[in-house]
Coordinates of C-alpha atoms and ligand atoms in Angstrom, one line a residue:
M1 CA 11.0 6.4 -18.1
A2 CA 14.0 8.5 -17.2
K3 CA 14.4 9.8 -13.7
N4 CA 13.6 13.4 -14.6
A5 CA 10.5 12.3 -16.6
I6 CA 9.2 10.5 -13.5
Q7 CA 10.0 13.5 -11.3
F8 CA 8.3 16.1 -13.5
Q9 CA 5.2 14.3 -14.7
P10 CA 2.1 16.1 -13.6
G11 CA 0.0 14.5 -10.9
M12 CA -3.7 15.4 -10.5
S13 CA -4.1 19.1 -9.6
L14 CA -6.5 20.1 -6.8
P15 CA -8.9 21.8 -9.3
A16 CA -8.8 18.7 -11.5
F17 CA -9.5 16.5 -8.5
L18 CA -12.4 18.7 -7.3
E19 CA -13.9 18.8 -10.8
R20 CA -13.9 15.0 -10.8
Y21 CA -14.6 14.1 -7.1
G22 CA -15.7 17.4 -5.5
T23 CA -19.3 16.4 -4.7
E24 CA -20.8 13.5 -2.8
A25 CA -22.8 12.5 -5.9
Q26 CA -19.7 12.4 -8.0
C27 CA -17.9 10.2 -5.4
R28 CA -20.9 7.8 -5.2
E29 CA -21.0 7.6 -9.0
A30 CA -17.3 6.8 -9.2
L31 CA -17.6 4.1 -6.5
M32 CA -20.6 2.6 -8.2
R33 CA -18.8 2.4 -11.6
M34 CA -15.8 0.7 -9.9
R35 CA -18.0 -1.8 -8.0
W36 CA -20.3 -2.6 -10.9
P37 CA -18.3 -1.8 -14.1
G38 CA -21.0 -3.4 -16.3
G39 CA -23.7 -1.4 -14.6
F40 CA -25.5 -2.1 -11.3
R41 CA -27.4 -5.4 -10.9
C42 CA -29.6 -6.1 -8.0
P43 CA -27.8 -8.8 -5.9
H44 CA -31.2 -10.2 -5.0
C45 CA -33.0 -10.5 -8.4
G46 CA -30.4 -9.5 -10.9
Y47 CA -32.5 -6.6 -12.3
A48 CA -30.6 -3.6 -13.5
G49 CA -33.2 -0.9 -12.9
H50 CA -32.5 1.0 -9.6
C51 CA -32.7 4.3 -7.9
Q52 CA -30.5 6.0 -5.3
L53 CA -32.0 6.7 -1.9
R54 CA -31.8 10.3 -1.0
G55 CA -29.1 11.2 1.5
R56 CA -27.8 7.7 1.9
P57 CA -25.3 5.6 -0.1
V58 CA -28.0 3.0 -0.8
L59 CA -29.3 1.7 -4.2
Q60 CA -32.8 0.3 -4.4
C61 CA -33.9 -2.2 -7.0
I62 CA -37.1 -0.8 -8.6
R63 CA -38.4 -4.4 -9.2
C64 CA -38.0 -6.2 -5.9
K65 CA -37.2 -3.1 -3.7
H66 CA -34.0 -4.8 -2.4
Q67 CA -31.6 -2.2 -1.0
A68 CA -27.9 -2.6 -1.6
S69 CA -25.4 -0.5 0.2
L70 CA -22.9 1.2 -2.0
T71 CA -20.1 0.8 0.6
A72 CA -20.9 -2.6 2.0
G73 CA -18.1 -5.1 1.5
T74 CA -15.6 -2.2 0.8
L75 CA -13.1 -0.4 2.9
F76 CA -15.7 2.4 3.3
A77 CA -18.3 0.0 4.8
R78 CA -20.3 1.6 7.7
T79 CA -18.4 4.8 7.5
H80 CA -20.0 7.9 9.0
L81 CA -17.9 10.2 6.9
P82 CA -19.1 11.5 3.5
L83 CA -17.3 9.7 0.6
R84 CA -15.9 13.0 -0.6
I85 CA -13.9 13.2 2.7
W86 CA -12.5 9.8 2.0
F87 CA -11.6 10.7 -1.5
L88 CA -10.0 13.9 -0.4
A89 CA -8.0 11.9 2.1
I90 CA -6.9 9.7 -0.9
Y91 CA -5.9 12.9 -2.7
L92 CA -3.8 14.1 0.2
L93 CA -2.3 10.8 0.9
T94 CA -1.1 9.6 -2.5
P95 CA 1.3 12.2 -3.9
H96 CA 3.7 12.6 -1.1
K97 CA 6.8 10.6 -1.6
N98 CA 7.4 10.6 2.2
G99 CA 3.9 9.9 3.2
I100 CA 1.6 12.2 5.2
S101 CA 1.0 11.8 9.0
A102 CA -2.4 11.3 10.5
L103 CA -1.8 14.7 12.3
S104 CA -1.5 16.5 8.9
L105 CA -4.5 14.6 7.6
R106 CA -6.5 15.6 10.6
R107 CA -5.7 19.3 10.1
Q108 CA -6.4 19.2 6.4
L109 CA -9.6 17.2 6.6
G110 CA -11.0 18.9 9.7
V111 CA -11.7 15.5 11.4
N112 CA -10.8 14.4 14.9
A113 CA -7.5 12.6 15.7
N114 CA -9.1 9.1 15.9
T115 CA -10.9 9.5 12.6
A116 CA -7.7 10.7 10.9
W117 CA -5.8 7.7 12.2
L118 CA -8.5 5.3 11.1
I119 CA -8.6 6.8 7.6
K120 CA -4.9 6.7 7.3
H121 CA -4.5 3.1 8.5
K122 CA -7.5 1.8 6.4
L123 CA -6.0 3.3 3.3
M124 CA -2.6 1.9 4.1
Q125 CA -4.2 -1.5 4.5
A126 CA -5.8 -1.2 1.1
M127 CA -2.3 -0.5 -0.3
I128 CA -0.9 -3.6 1.3
E129 CA -3.7 -5.8 0.0
R130 CA -3.4 -4.4 -3.5
D131 CA 0.3 -5.0 -3.8
D132 CA -0.1 -8.4 -2.2
T133 CA -1.9 -9.4 -5.4
K134 CA 1.2 -8.6 -7.5
P135 CA 4.2 -10.9 -6.8
L136 CA 7.6 -9.8 -7.9
A137 CA 9.2 -11.7 -10.8
G138 CA 12.2 -11.8 -13.0
I139 CA 15.3 -10.7 -11.2
V140 CA 14.9 -9.6 -7.6
Q141 CA 17.5 -8.2 -5.3
L142 CA 16.9 -9.2 -1.8
D143 CA 18.3 -7.9 1.5
D144 CA 17.7 -8.2 5.2
A145 CA 16.8 -5.0 7.0
Y146 CA 15.8 -3.8 10.4
W147 CA 13.7 -1.0 11.6
G148 CA 14.9 0.8 14.7
G149 CA 18.6 0.8 13.9
E150 CA 21.2 0.6 11.2
R151 CA 22.2 -2.7 9.9
H152 CA 25.8 -2.1 9.0
G153 CA 28.6 -2.0 11.5
G154 CA 29.0 -2.1 15.2
S155 CA 26.7 -3.6 17.8
T156 CA 23.6 -2.5 15.9
G157 CA 24.2 -5.2 13.3
R158 CA 22.0 -8.1 12.2
G159 CA 19.7 -9.5 14.8
S160 CA 20.2 -6.8 17.5
P161 CA 17.5 -7.0 20.2
G162 CA 14.7 -4.5 19.8
K163 CA 14.9 -4.3 16.1
T164 CA 12.0 -5.3 13.8
P165 CA 13.3 -7.4 10.9
F166 CA 12.0 -7.0 7.4
V167 CA 12.8 -8.2 3.9
A168 CA 13.6 -5.6 1.3
A169 CA 13.1 -6.8 -2.3
V170 CA 13.6 -4.8 -5.5
Q171 CA 12.6 -6.2 -8.9
I172 CA 15.1 -5.0 -11.5
T173 CA 15.3 -5.2 -15.3
A174 CA 18.2 -7.0 -17.0
E175 CA 19.8 -3.6 -17.3
G176 CA 19.6 -3.1 -13.6
F177 CA 16.7 -0.6 -13.6
P178 CA 14.3 -0.9 -10.6
M179 CA 10.7 -1.8 -11.6
A180 CA 8.9 -2.7 -8.4
M181 CA 9.6 -3.3 -4.8
R182 CA 8.2 -4.6 -1.6
M183 CA 9.2 -4.6 2.0
D184 CA 7.8 -7.1 4.4
V185 CA 8.1 -7.6 8.2
V186 CA 9.2 -11.2 8.8
P187 CA 9.4 -13.1 12.1
G188 CA 13.2 -13.4 11.7
F189 CA 15.8 -14.4 9.1
R190 CA 15.4 -18.1 9.1
K191 CA 15.1 -20.3 6.0
T192 CA 11.5 -21.2 6.7
A193 CA 10.5 -17.6 7.1
L194 CA 12.2 -16.7 3.8
A195 CA 10.6 -19.7 2.1
Q196 CA 7.1 -18.6 3.3
W197 CA 7.8 -15.1 2.3
A198 CA 8.9 -16.2 -1.2
Q199 CA 5.9 -18.4 -1.7
R200 CA 3.6 -15.4 -1.0
H201 CA 5.4 -12.7 -2.8
L202 CA 7.6 -14.1 -5.6
A203 CA 6.5 -15.6 -8.9
P204 CA 7.9 -19.1 -9.6
G205 CA 11.0 -18.9 -11.6
T206 CA 12.2 -15.6 -10.0
A207 CA 16.0 -15.3 -9.9
V208 CA 16.9 -14.0 -6.4
V209 CA 20.2 -12.1 -5.9
S210 CA 21.3 -11.7 -2.4
D211 CA 24.3 -11.8 -0.1
G212 CA 25.4 -15.0 1.6
L213 CA 23.1 -14.9 4.6
N214 CA 22.1 -18.5 5.5
C215 CA 18.3 -17.9 5.2
F216 CA 18.2 -16.7 1.6
P217 CA 18.5 -20.1 -0.1
G218 CA 15.1 -20.7 1.5
V219 CA 13.6 -19.0 -1.6
T220 CA 14.4 -22.1 -3.6
T221 CA 11.5 -24.0 -2.0
A222 CA 9.2 -21.5 -3.7
D223 CA 10.6 -22.6 -7.2
C224 CA 13.0 -19.6 -7.3
T225 CA 16.7 -19.7 -8.1
H226 CA 19.1 -18.2 -5.7
V227 CA 22.3 -16.3 -6.8
P228 CA 24.4 -15.7 -3.7
L229 CA 26.8 -12.8 -3.7
V230 CA 29.5 -12.9 -1.2
T231 CA 30.2 -9.3 -0.3
G232 CA 32.2 -9.7 2.8
G233 CA 29.9 -7.7 5.0
G234 CA 30.8 -4.4 6.6
P235 CA 30.3 -0.9 5.2
A236 CA 32.1 -1.8 1.9
S237 CA 29.4 -4.3 0.9
V238 CA 26.9 -1.5 0.5
A239 CA 28.8 -0.2 -2.5
H240 CA 28.5 -3.5 -4.3
P241 CA 26.9 -2.7 -7.7
M242 CA 24.4 -5.5 -7.5
F243 CA 23.0 -4.1 -4.2
Q244 CA 22.7 -0.6 -5.4
W245 CA 18.9 -0.4 -5.6
V246 CA 18.0 -2.4 -2.6
N247 CA 20.3 -0.2 -0.5
T248 CA 19.1 3.0 -2.1
V249 CA 15.5 2.2 -1.4
L250 CA 16.3 1.1 2.1
G251 CA 18.0 4.4 2.8
N252 CA 15.0 6.3 1.2
V253 CA 12.4 4.4 3.2
K254 CA 14.1 4.9 6.5
N255 CA 14.6 8.7 5.8
A256 CA 11.0 9.0 4.8
L257 CA 9.6 7.2 7.8
H258 CA 11.9 9.0 10.3
G259 CA 11.1 12.4 8.7
T260 CA 7.3 12.1 8.6
Y261 CA 6.4 9.8 11.5
H262 CA 7.7 10.6 14.9
A263 CA 6.4 7.6 16.9
L264 CA 6.0 4.7 14.6
K265 CA 5.0 1.6 16.5
P266 CA 6.7 -1.6 15.3
K267 CA 3.3 -3.4 15.1
Y268 CA 2.3 -0.9 12.4
L269 CA 5.6 -0.9 10.6
Q270 CA 4.3 -3.1 7.8
R271 CA 1.7 -0.6 6.8
Y272 CA 4.2 2.2 6.6
L273 CA 6.6 0.1 4.5
S274 CA 3.8 -0.9 2.2
E275 CA 2.6 2.6 1.8
F276 CA 6.1 3.6 0.6
C277 CA 6.3 0.7 -1.8
Y278 CA 2.8 1.2 -3.1
R279 CA 3.7 4.7 -4.2
F280 CA 7.1 3.7 -5.6
N281 CA 5.5 0.9 -7.7
R282 CA 3.1 3.4 -9.3
R283 CA 5.6 6.2 -9.9
F284 CA 5.4 5.9 -13.7
K285 CA 1.7 6.9 -13.6
L286 CA 1.1 9.6 -11.1
Q287 CA -2.0 10.8 -12.9
D288 CA -3.7 7.4 -12.1
L289 CA -2.7 7.2 -8.4
I290 CA -6.0 8.6 -7.1
P291 CA -8.5 6.6 -9.1
R292 CA -6.3 3.5 -8.5
L293 CA -6.4 3.8 -4.8
I294 CA -10.1 4.5 -4.8
Y295 CA -10.4 1.3 -6.8
A296 CA -8.2 -0.6 -4.4
A297 CA -10.3 0.6 -1.4
A298 CA -13.5 -0.4 -3.3
H299 CA -12.1 -3.9 -3.5
T300 CA -10.6 -4.2 -0.1
P301 CA -12.9 -5.9 2.5
P302 CA -14.0 -3.9 5.5
L303 CA -11.6 -3.7 8.4
P304 CA -13.0 -4.0 11.8
Y305 CA -11.2 -1.9 14.4
R306 CA -9.9 -5.1 16.1
L307 CA -8.0 -6.0 13.0
L308 CA -7.0 -2.5 12.3
T309 CA -5.2 -2.2 15.6
L310 CA -3.9 -5.7 15.3
D311 CA -5.1 -6.6 18.8
G312 CA -5.0 -10.3 19.3
L313 CA -2.7 -11.0 16.4
A314 CA 0.6 -12.7 17.0
G315 CA 3.5 -10.3 17.2
Ligands
LIG1 ZN1 -34.1 -6.7 -7.2

């Protein structure tokens, strides 16, 4: 799809969204169809006949009376919010190229600051987990990047203290058109770190194009081939045609994050990077963004607060 065609394709309008997901009953129905596409079956006895309990997102088997929660096992588990508020959050969160802050979400949803933060971070986590199921393949441009400073030139170069390192990877077609991307925080740019990253996020047989940084050949342990490009470093290397996309998206993501989020904690950087990539990777089908994120949330396990705040996790 040409750039203009991507830019001007219609997303879902607010009236269209409200028509589809405006009531709690519609949201429950949508979630139920996503969780049980072949129709609800009682998890206890397998019977299909069921009724919905009044006022609660609970389905009851009419044979054995077993009660199944509509939200259990999903990102919406144990939520005190109506599903229509969650779905509205998804509507607000998905179309903005530069993301939407928890503060904006709070104002627009009429919830408190903590709730807005939780909604935002849970949905970003759903985006991470969804894209983690889709490894990049074919030809992938790879670059090292840092949050908290610019990579090229001066004392703010590679490995400066206080920077959070991450890998930026763009899958391109043979014609050089970008198809998909991912950005992942890594412990550092060592061969083993790159090997582990490649094993998780690249399909075997991927051809990796990168500059000559020592760690990049690490991808070969994940059955990928490595094509080093010696660009000489310095500002001139950015202009190298093979690095056009990876540098463009790096510039875009940094502008987007700086412009939308004023105090982004490094421990949450991954979620913000993944949110940006998630949207980029679905830019050909803006119409589907909302149902697809609802689907992702319905298939993302619940996130206890401890995990959501990353307390107790290394790094
Ligand atoms: Zn039953």
